[in-house]
PDB file of C-alpha atoms in Angstrom:
ATOM      1  CA  MET A   1       3.818   3.038 -22.315  1.00 36.00           C
ATOM      2  CA  THR A   2       1.681   4.687 -19.666  1.00 49.00           C
ATOM      3  CA  THR A   3      -0.243   2.504 -17.280  1.00 63.00           C
ATOM      4  CA  THR A   4      -3.056   3.686 -15.084  1.00 90.00           C
ATOM      5  CA  CYS A   5      -2.149   4.535 -11.499  1.00 97.00           C
ATOM      6  CA  GLN A   6      -4.391   2.930  -8.883  1.00 98.00           C
ATOM      7  CA  LEU A   7      -5.248   3.565  -5.234  1.00 98.00           C
ATOM      8  CA  TYR A   8      -3.763   1.406  -2.446  1.00 98.00           C
ATOM      9  CA  LEU A   9      -5.429   2.069   0.938  1.00 98.00           C
ATOM     10  CA  ILE A  10      -3.557   1.510   4.202  1.00 98.00           C
ATOM     11  CA  SER A  11      -5.522   1.077   7.405  1.00 98.00           C
ATOM     12  CA  PRO A  12      -5.175   3.325  10.442  1.00 97.00           C
ATOM     13  CA  LEU A  13      -3.701   1.582  13.492  1.00 95.00           C
ATOM     14  CA  ASP A  14      -7.135   1.485  15.147  1.00 96.00           C
ATOM     15  CA  VAL A  15      -9.414  -0.742  13.080  1.00 98.00           C
ATOM     16  CA  GLY A  16     -11.984  -1.466  15.795  1.00 96.00           C
ATOM     17  CA  GLY A  17     -15.292   0.245  16.504  1.00 97.00           C
ATOM     18  CA  ASP A  18     -17.017   1.572  13.402  1.00 97.00           C
ATOM     19  CA  PHE A  19     -13.968   1.128  11.171  1.00 98.00           C
ATOM     20  CA  PRO A  20     -15.521  -1.694   9.091  1.00 98.00           C
ATOM     21  CA  ASP A  21     -18.328   0.725   8.103  1.00 98.00           C
ATOM     22  CA  ARG A  22     -15.777   3.399   7.203  1.00 98.00           C
ATOM     23  CA  LEU A  23     -13.819   0.916   5.087  1.00 98.00           C
ATOM     24  CA  ASP A  24     -16.992  -0.174   3.326  1.00 98.00           C
ATOM     25  CA  ALA A  25     -17.804   3.473   2.562  1.00 98.00           C
ATOM     26  CA  ALA A  26     -14.298   4.097   1.211  1.00 98.00           C
ATOM     27  CA  LEU A  27     -14.299   1.011  -1.019  1.00 98.00           C
ATOM     28  CA  SER A  28     -17.806   1.800  -2.285  1.00 98.00           C
ATOM     29  CA  ALA A  29     -16.881   5.341  -3.352  1.00 98.00           C
ATOM     30  CA  ALA A  30     -14.514   4.569  -6.253  1.00 97.00           C
ATOM     31  CA  PRO A  31     -12.156   1.799  -7.428  1.00 97.00           C
ATOM     32  CA  VAL A  32      -9.441   0.751  -4.967  1.00 98.00           C
ATOM     33  CA  ALA A  33      -6.848  -1.863  -5.954  1.00 98.00           C
ATOM     34  CA  ALA A  34      -5.688  -3.024  -2.535  1.00 98.00           C
ATOM     35  CA  PHE A  35      -6.145  -2.566   1.208  1.00 98.00           C
ATOM     36  CA  GLN A  36      -3.293  -3.052   3.657  1.00 98.00           C
ATOM     37  CA  PHE A  37      -4.146  -4.252   7.166  1.00 98.00           C
ATOM     38  CA  ARG A  38      -1.630  -2.465   9.392  1.00 97.00           C
ATOM     39  CA  VAL A  39      -1.913  -2.911  13.146  1.00 96.00           C
ATOM     40  CA  LYS A  40       0.872  -2.842  15.725  1.00 93.00           C
ATOM     41  CA  GLY A  41       1.429  -4.521  19.073  1.00 93.00           C
ATOM     42  CA  LEU A  42      -1.490  -6.957  18.934  1.00 95.00           C
ATOM     43  CA  GLY A  43      -1.359 -10.714  19.421  1.00 94.00           C
ATOM     44  CA  GLN A  44      -2.064 -12.757  16.324  1.00 95.00           C
ATOM     45  CA  HIS A  45      -5.422 -13.967  17.624  1.00 97.00           C
ATOM     46  CA  GLU A  46      -6.660 -10.415  18.280  1.00 97.00           C
ATOM     47  CA  ALA A  47      -5.286  -9.197  14.947  1.00 98.00           C
ATOM     48  CA  ALA A  48      -7.070 -12.043  13.154  1.00 98.00           C
ATOM     49  CA  ARG A  49     -10.341 -11.172  14.930  1.00 98.00           C
ATOM     50  CA  LEU A  50     -10.115  -7.544  13.814  1.00 98.00           C
ATOM     51  CA  ALA A  51      -9.084  -8.532  10.294  1.00 98.00           C
ATOM     52  CA  ALA A  52     -12.007 -10.890   9.632  1.00 98.00           C
ATOM     53  CA  PRO A  53     -14.770  -8.313   8.892  1.00 98.00           C
ATOM     54  CA  LEU A  54     -12.353  -6.120   6.918  1.00 98.00           C
ATOM     55  CA  GLN A  55     -11.199  -9.055   4.823  1.00 98.00           C
ATOM     56  CA  ALA A  56     -14.828  -9.929   4.052  1.00 98.00           C
ATOM     57  CA  ILE A  57     -15.535  -6.342   2.904  1.00 98.00           C
ATOM     58  CA  CYS A  58     -12.463  -6.408   0.644  1.00 98.00           C
ATOM     59  CA  ALA A  59     -13.486  -9.764  -0.835  1.00 98.00           C
ATOM     60  CA  ALA A  60     -16.970  -8.451  -1.594  1.00 98.00           C
ATOM     61  CA  LYS A  61     -15.479  -5.409  -3.366  1.00 98.00           C
ATOM     62  CA  ASP A  62     -12.781  -7.407  -5.198  1.00 98.00           C
ATOM     63  CA  VAL A  63     -10.027  -5.492  -3.384  1.00 98.00           C
ATOM     64  CA  ALA A  64      -6.766  -7.299  -2.566  1.00 98.00           C
ATOM     65  CA  PHE A  65      -6.282  -7.759   1.204  1.00 98.00           C
ATOM     66  CA  ILE A  66      -2.596  -7.313   2.140  1.00 98.00           C
ATOM     67  CA  VAL A  67      -1.182  -7.862   5.645  1.00 98.00           C
ATOM     68  CA  ASN A  68       1.550  -5.485   6.824  1.00 97.00           C
ATOM     69  CA  ASP A  69       4.791  -6.938   8.228  1.00 95.00           C
ATOM     70  CA  ASP A  70       3.522 -10.329   9.406  1.00 96.00           C
ATOM     71  CA  MET A  71       3.944 -13.360   7.114  1.00 97.00           C
ATOM     72  CA  ALA A  72       2.494 -15.758   9.689  1.00 97.00           C
ATOM     73  CA  LEU A  73      -0.674 -13.665  10.077  1.00 97.00           C
ATOM     74  CA  ALA A  74      -0.984 -13.404   6.288  1.00 98.00           C
ATOM     75  CA  LYS A  75      -0.818 -17.205   6.061  1.00 98.00           C
ATOM     76  CA  ARG A  76      -3.321 -17.674   8.889  1.00 98.00           C
ATOM     77  CA  LEU A  77      -5.797 -15.294   7.215  1.00 98.00           C
ATOM     78  CA  LYS A  78      -5.143 -16.692   3.727  1.00 98.00           C
ATOM     79  CA  ALA A  79      -4.601 -13.041   2.794  1.00 98.00           C
ATOM     80  CA  ASP A  80      -3.941 -11.991  -0.786  1.00 98.00           C
ATOM     81  CA  GLY A  81      -0.433 -10.957   0.161  1.00 98.00           C
ATOM     82  CA  VAL A  82       2.014  -9.401   2.605  1.00 98.00           C
ATOM     83  CA  HIS A  83       3.922  -6.131   2.688  1.00 98.00           C
ATOM     84  CA  LEU A  84       7.410  -6.424   4.166  1.00 98.00           C
ATOM     85  CA  GLY A  85       9.427  -3.653   5.743  1.00 96.00           C
ATOM     86  CA  GLN A  86      13.199  -3.931   5.589  1.00 93.00           C
ATOM     87  CA  GLY A  87      13.260  -5.823   8.905  1.00 91.00           C
ATOM     88  CA  ASP A  88      10.310  -8.131   8.287  1.00 90.00           C
ATOM     89  CA  GLY A  89      11.909 -10.975   6.372  1.00 91.00           C
ATOM     90  CA  ASP A  90      12.791 -11.913   2.854  1.00 93.00           C
ATOM     91  CA  PRO A  91      10.480 -12.065  -0.186  1.00 97.00           C
ATOM     92  CA  LYS A  92      11.760 -15.577  -0.930  1.00 97.00           C
ATOM     93  CA  GLU A  93      10.753 -16.708   2.563  1.00 97.00           C
ATOM     94  CA  ALA A  94       7.325 -15.079   2.145  1.00 98.00           C
ATOM     95  CA  ARG A  95       6.886 -16.756  -1.239  1.00 98.00           C
ATOM     96  CA  SER A  96       7.638 -20.219   0.137  1.00 97.00           C
ATOM     97  CA  LEU A  97       5.239 -19.642   3.044  1.00 97.00           C
ATOM     98  CA  LEU A  98       2.376 -17.975   1.142  1.00 98.00           C
ATOM     99  CA  GLY A  99       2.628 -19.633  -2.264  1.00 97.00           C
ATOM    100  CA  PRO A 100       2.979 -18.500  -5.867  1.00 96.00           C
ATOM    101  CA  GLY A 101      -0.246 -16.472  -5.980  1.00 97.00           C
ATOM    102  CA  ALA A 102       0.540 -14.149  -3.045  1.00 98.00           C
ATOM    103  CA  GLN A 103       1.259 -10.473  -3.678  1.00 98.00           C
ATOM    104  CA  ILE A 104       4.527  -9.636  -1.933  1.00 98.00           C
ATOM    105  CA  GLY A 105       5.554  -6.010  -1.562  1.00 98.00           C
ATOM    106  CA  VAL A 106       8.728  -4.574  -0.073  1.00 98.00           C
ATOM    107  CA  THR A 107       9.443  -1.171   1.456  1.00 97.00           C
ATOM    108  CA  CYS A 108      12.493   0.291  -0.280  1.00 97.00           C
ATOM    109  CA  HIS A 109      12.452   3.830   1.173  1.00 96.00           C
ATOM    110  CA  ALA A 110      14.518   6.015  -1.195  1.00 97.00           C
ATOM    111  CA  SER A 111      16.963   3.270  -2.170  1.00 97.00           C
ATOM    112  CA  ARG A 112      17.437   2.129  -5.751  1.00 98.00           C
ATOM    113  CA  HIS A 113      19.668  -0.677  -4.472  1.00 98.00           C
ATOM    114  CA  LEU A 114      17.031  -2.055  -2.073  1.00 97.00           C
ATOM    115  CA  ALA A 115      14.420  -1.914  -4.838  1.00 98.00           C
ATOM    116  CA  MET A 116      16.605  -3.887  -7.252  1.00 98.00           C
ATOM    117  CA  GLU A 117      17.369  -6.423  -4.522  1.00 97.00           C
ATOM    118  CA  ALA A 118      13.656  -6.825  -3.780  1.00 97.00           C
ATOM    119  CA  GLY A 119      12.898  -7.384  -7.449  1.00 97.00           C
ATOM    120  CA  GLU A 120      15.622 -10.010  -7.719  1.00 97.00           C
ATOM    121  CA  ALA A 121      14.249 -11.747  -4.601  1.00 97.00           C
ATOM    122  CA  GLY A 122      10.841 -12.115  -6.248  1.00 97.00           C
ATOM    123  CA  ALA A 123       8.806  -9.198  -4.908  1.00 98.00           C
ATOM    124  CA  ASP A 124       5.627  -8.339  -6.832  1.00 98.00           C
ATOM    125  CA  TYR A 125       5.963  -4.616  -6.175  1.00 98.00           C
ATOM    126  CA  VAL A 126       8.343  -2.167  -4.524  1.00 98.00           C
ATOM    127  CA  ALA A 127       7.314   0.802  -2.394  1.00 98.00           C
ATOM    128  CA  PHE A 128       9.203   4.089  -2.369  1.00 98.00           C
ATOM    129  CA  GLY A 129       8.748   6.920   0.139  1.00 97.00           C
ATOM    130  CA  ALA A 130       8.057   8.944   2.086  1.00 96.00           C
ATOM    131  CA  PHE A 131       7.572  11.600  -0.580  1.00 97.00           C
ATOM    132  CA  PHE A 132       5.927  14.170   1.698  1.00 96.00           C
ATOM    133  CA  PRO A 133       5.716  14.811   5.453  1.00 89.00           C
ATOM    134  CA  THR A 134       3.313  12.369   7.093  1.00 80.00           C
ATOM    135  CA  THR A 135       1.670  12.037  10.487  1.00 73.00           C
ATOM    136  CA  THR A 136       1.074   8.289  10.067  1.00 67.00           C
ATOM    137  CA  LYS A 137       4.597   7.286  11.014  1.00 68.00           C
ATOM    138  CA  GLU A 138       7.960   8.875  11.707  1.00 73.00           C
ATOM    139  CA  VAL A 139       9.751   9.638   8.455  1.00 70.00           C
ATOM    140  CA  GLU A 140      13.390   8.556   8.349  1.00 76.00           C
ATOM    141  CA  HIS A 141      13.670   8.436   4.570  1.00 83.00           C
ATOM    142  CA  ARG A 142      12.569  11.083   2.088  1.00 90.00           C
ATOM    143  CA  ALA A 143      12.243  10.041  -1.535  1.00 96.00           C
ATOM    144  CA  ASP A 144      12.325  12.229  -4.625  1.00 97.00           C
ATOM    145  CA  PRO A 145       9.632  11.656  -7.287  1.00 97.00           C
ATOM    146  CA  GLU A 146      12.451  11.175  -9.802  1.00 98.00           C
ATOM    147  CA  ILE A 147      13.062   7.688  -8.338  1.00 98.00           C
ATOM    148  CA  LEU A 148       9.664   6.626  -9.720  1.00 98.00           C
ATOM    149  CA  THR A 149      10.603   7.828 -13.194  1.00 98.00           C
ATOM    150  CA  TRP A 150      13.944   6.033 -12.969  1.00 98.00           C
ATOM    151  CA  TRP A 151      12.279   2.786 -11.885  1.00 98.00           C
ATOM    152  CA  GLN A 152       9.662   2.920 -14.643  1.00 96.00           C
ATOM    153  CA  GLY A 153      12.361   3.430 -17.238  1.00 96.00           C
ATOM    154  CA  LEU A 154      14.206   0.255 -16.280  1.00 96.00           C
ATOM    155  CA  PHE A 155      11.844  -2.258 -14.690  1.00 96.00           C
ATOM    156  CA  GLU A 156       8.487  -3.900 -15.371  1.00 95.00           C
ATOM    157  CA  LEU A 157       7.753  -4.437 -11.663  1.00 97.00           C
ATOM    158  CA  PRO A 158       5.075  -2.040 -10.329  1.00 98.00           C
ATOM    159  CA  CYS A 159       6.107   0.707  -7.910  1.00 98.00           C
ATOM    160  CA  VAL A 160       4.067   2.141  -5.058  1.00 98.00           C
ATOM    161  CA  ALA A 161       4.456   5.709  -3.802  1.00 98.00           C
ATOM    162  CA  ILE A 162       3.845   6.196  -0.077  1.00 97.00           C
ATOM    163  CA  GLY A 163       4.114   8.893   2.545  1.00 96.00           C
ATOM    164  CA  GLY A 164       2.037  12.004   3.106  1.00 96.00           C
ATOM    165  CA  ILE A 165       0.117  11.696  -0.170  1.00 97.00           C
ATOM    166  CA  THR A 166      -3.013  13.852  -0.432  1.00 97.00           C
ATOM    167  CA  PRO A 167      -5.346  14.795  -3.285  1.00 97.00           C
ATOM    168  CA  ASP A 168      -3.406  18.090  -3.482  1.00 96.00           C
ATOM    169  CA  ASN A 169       0.026  16.566  -4.133  1.00 97.00           C
ATOM    170  CA  ALA A 170      -0.856  13.209  -5.728  1.00 97.00           C
ATOM    171  CA  LYS A 171      -0.650  14.339  -9.357  1.00 97.00           C
ATOM    172  CA  LEU A 172       3.092  14.941  -9.067  1.00 97.00           C
ATOM    173  CA  LEU A 173       3.644  11.264  -8.207  1.00 98.00           C
ATOM    174  CA  VAL A 174       1.234   9.995 -10.855  1.00 97.00           C
ATOM    175  CA  ASP A 175       3.086  12.052 -13.460  1.00 96.00           C
ATOM    176  CA  ALA A 176       6.453  10.778 -12.174  1.00 97.00           C
ATOM    177  CA  GLY A 177       5.369   7.188 -12.829  1.00 97.00           C
ATOM    178  CA  ALA A 178       3.793   5.680  -9.704  1.00 98.00           C
ATOM    179  CA  ASP A 179       1.710   2.572 -10.448  1.00 98.00           C
ATOM    180  CA  PHE A 180      -0.039   2.827  -7.075  1.00 98.00           C
ATOM    181  CA  LEU A 181      -0.581   5.596  -4.536  1.00 98.00           C
ATOM    182  CA  ALA A 182      -0.539   4.235  -0.982  1.00 98.00           C
ATOM    183  CA  VAL A 183      -2.679   6.500   1.182  1.00 98.00           C
ATOM    184  CA  SER A 184      -3.811   6.406   4.789  1.00 97.00           C
ATOM    185  CA  GLY A 185      -4.200   9.609   6.798  1.00 96.00           C
ATOM    186  CA  ALA A 186      -5.521  11.610   3.847  1.00 97.00           C
ATOM    187  CA  VAL A 187      -8.431   9.177   3.610  1.00 98.00           C
ATOM    188  CA  TRP A 188      -9.263   8.277   7.214  1.00 98.00           C
ATOM    189  CA  ASN A 189      -8.792  11.840   8.523  1.00 97.00           C
ATOM    190  CA  HIS A 190     -10.592  13.587   5.678  1.00 97.00           C
ATOM    191  CA  PRO A 191     -13.028  16.176   7.101  1.00 97.00           C
ATOM    192  CA  GLU A 192     -15.852  14.918   4.867  1.00 97.00           C
ATOM    193  CA  GLY A 193     -15.123  11.255   5.514  1.00 97.00           C
ATOM    194  CA  PRO A 194     -13.255   8.486   3.728  1.00 98.00           C
ATOM    195  CA  ALA A 195     -15.661   8.202   0.797  1.00 98.00           C
ATOM    196  CA  ALA A 196     -15.115  11.856  -0.135  1.00 98.00           C
ATOM    197  CA  ALA A 197     -11.353  11.357   0.052  1.00 98.00           C
ATOM    198  CA  VAL A 198     -11.390   8.267  -2.188  1.00 98.00           C
ATOM    199  CA  LYS A 199     -13.547  10.153  -4.698  1.00 98.00           C
ATOM    200  CA  ALA A 200     -11.059  13.056  -4.673  1.00 97.00           C
ATOM    201  CA  PHE A 201      -8.163  10.688  -5.392  1.00 98.00           C
ATOM    202  CA  ALA A 202     -10.207   8.901  -8.077  1.00 97.00           C
ATOM    203  CA  ALA A 203     -10.800  12.205  -9.867  1.00 96.00           C
ATOM    204  CA  ILE A 204      -7.021  12.763 -10.070  1.00 95.00           C
ATOM    205  CA  LEU A 205      -6.386   9.220 -11.261  1.00 95.00           C
ATOM    206  CA  LYS A 206      -9.114   9.517 -13.902  1.00 88.00           C
ATOM    207  CA  GLY A 207      -7.443  12.576 -15.350  1.00 81.00           C
ATOM    208  CA  GLN A 208      -4.310  10.653 -16.365  1.00 73.00           C
ATOM    209  CA  PRO A 209      -3.456   9.174 -19.747  1.00 60.00           C
ATOM    210  CA  THR A 210      -3.931   5.462 -20.287  1.00 47.00           C
ATOM    211  CA  GLY A 211      -2.169   3.269 -22.748  1.00 42.00           C
TER     212      GLY A 211
END
């Protein structure tokens, strides 16, 4: 069975200034399944202040609002979910804190073992990557698209592809079996703006089989 791959937007580290307008433009351009709020080195109060307008935009567009790394901030914001890196805590802990309806994702790099562990611990999705060079963060782990095909063949749990994904290389990951494409730099740094980037990704996702 082929399911339709969807877009999962990740914020830049700087979400101040005119970023709410840029997010609104991106989410208005074409369907986006989720938005991940990813900031580093801020106190929880400041992070919550920056998150508020972005969360409201996501709610208005029916886009899931996911907090990166921080279970406590996700609970404070009543976010739709949390994305955990390997050092950010356990899915079971996140589930007990955030409740049964929260979307809990786990970074699994290029590891089949970590992905299976995350699934057993109750994660709602697993994220594999980086698949391509990326300027968003330092890449320690490179994943092969074949891991997406392997996962789809064995597990029902959705998988997210992340790392250096652009409209030029996205089709490879869609064809390999990604349920979601997590994109950041390719959208926020697009020369024609985030709306143009989201439209470019949407055109690729529209060209796939559904079933």
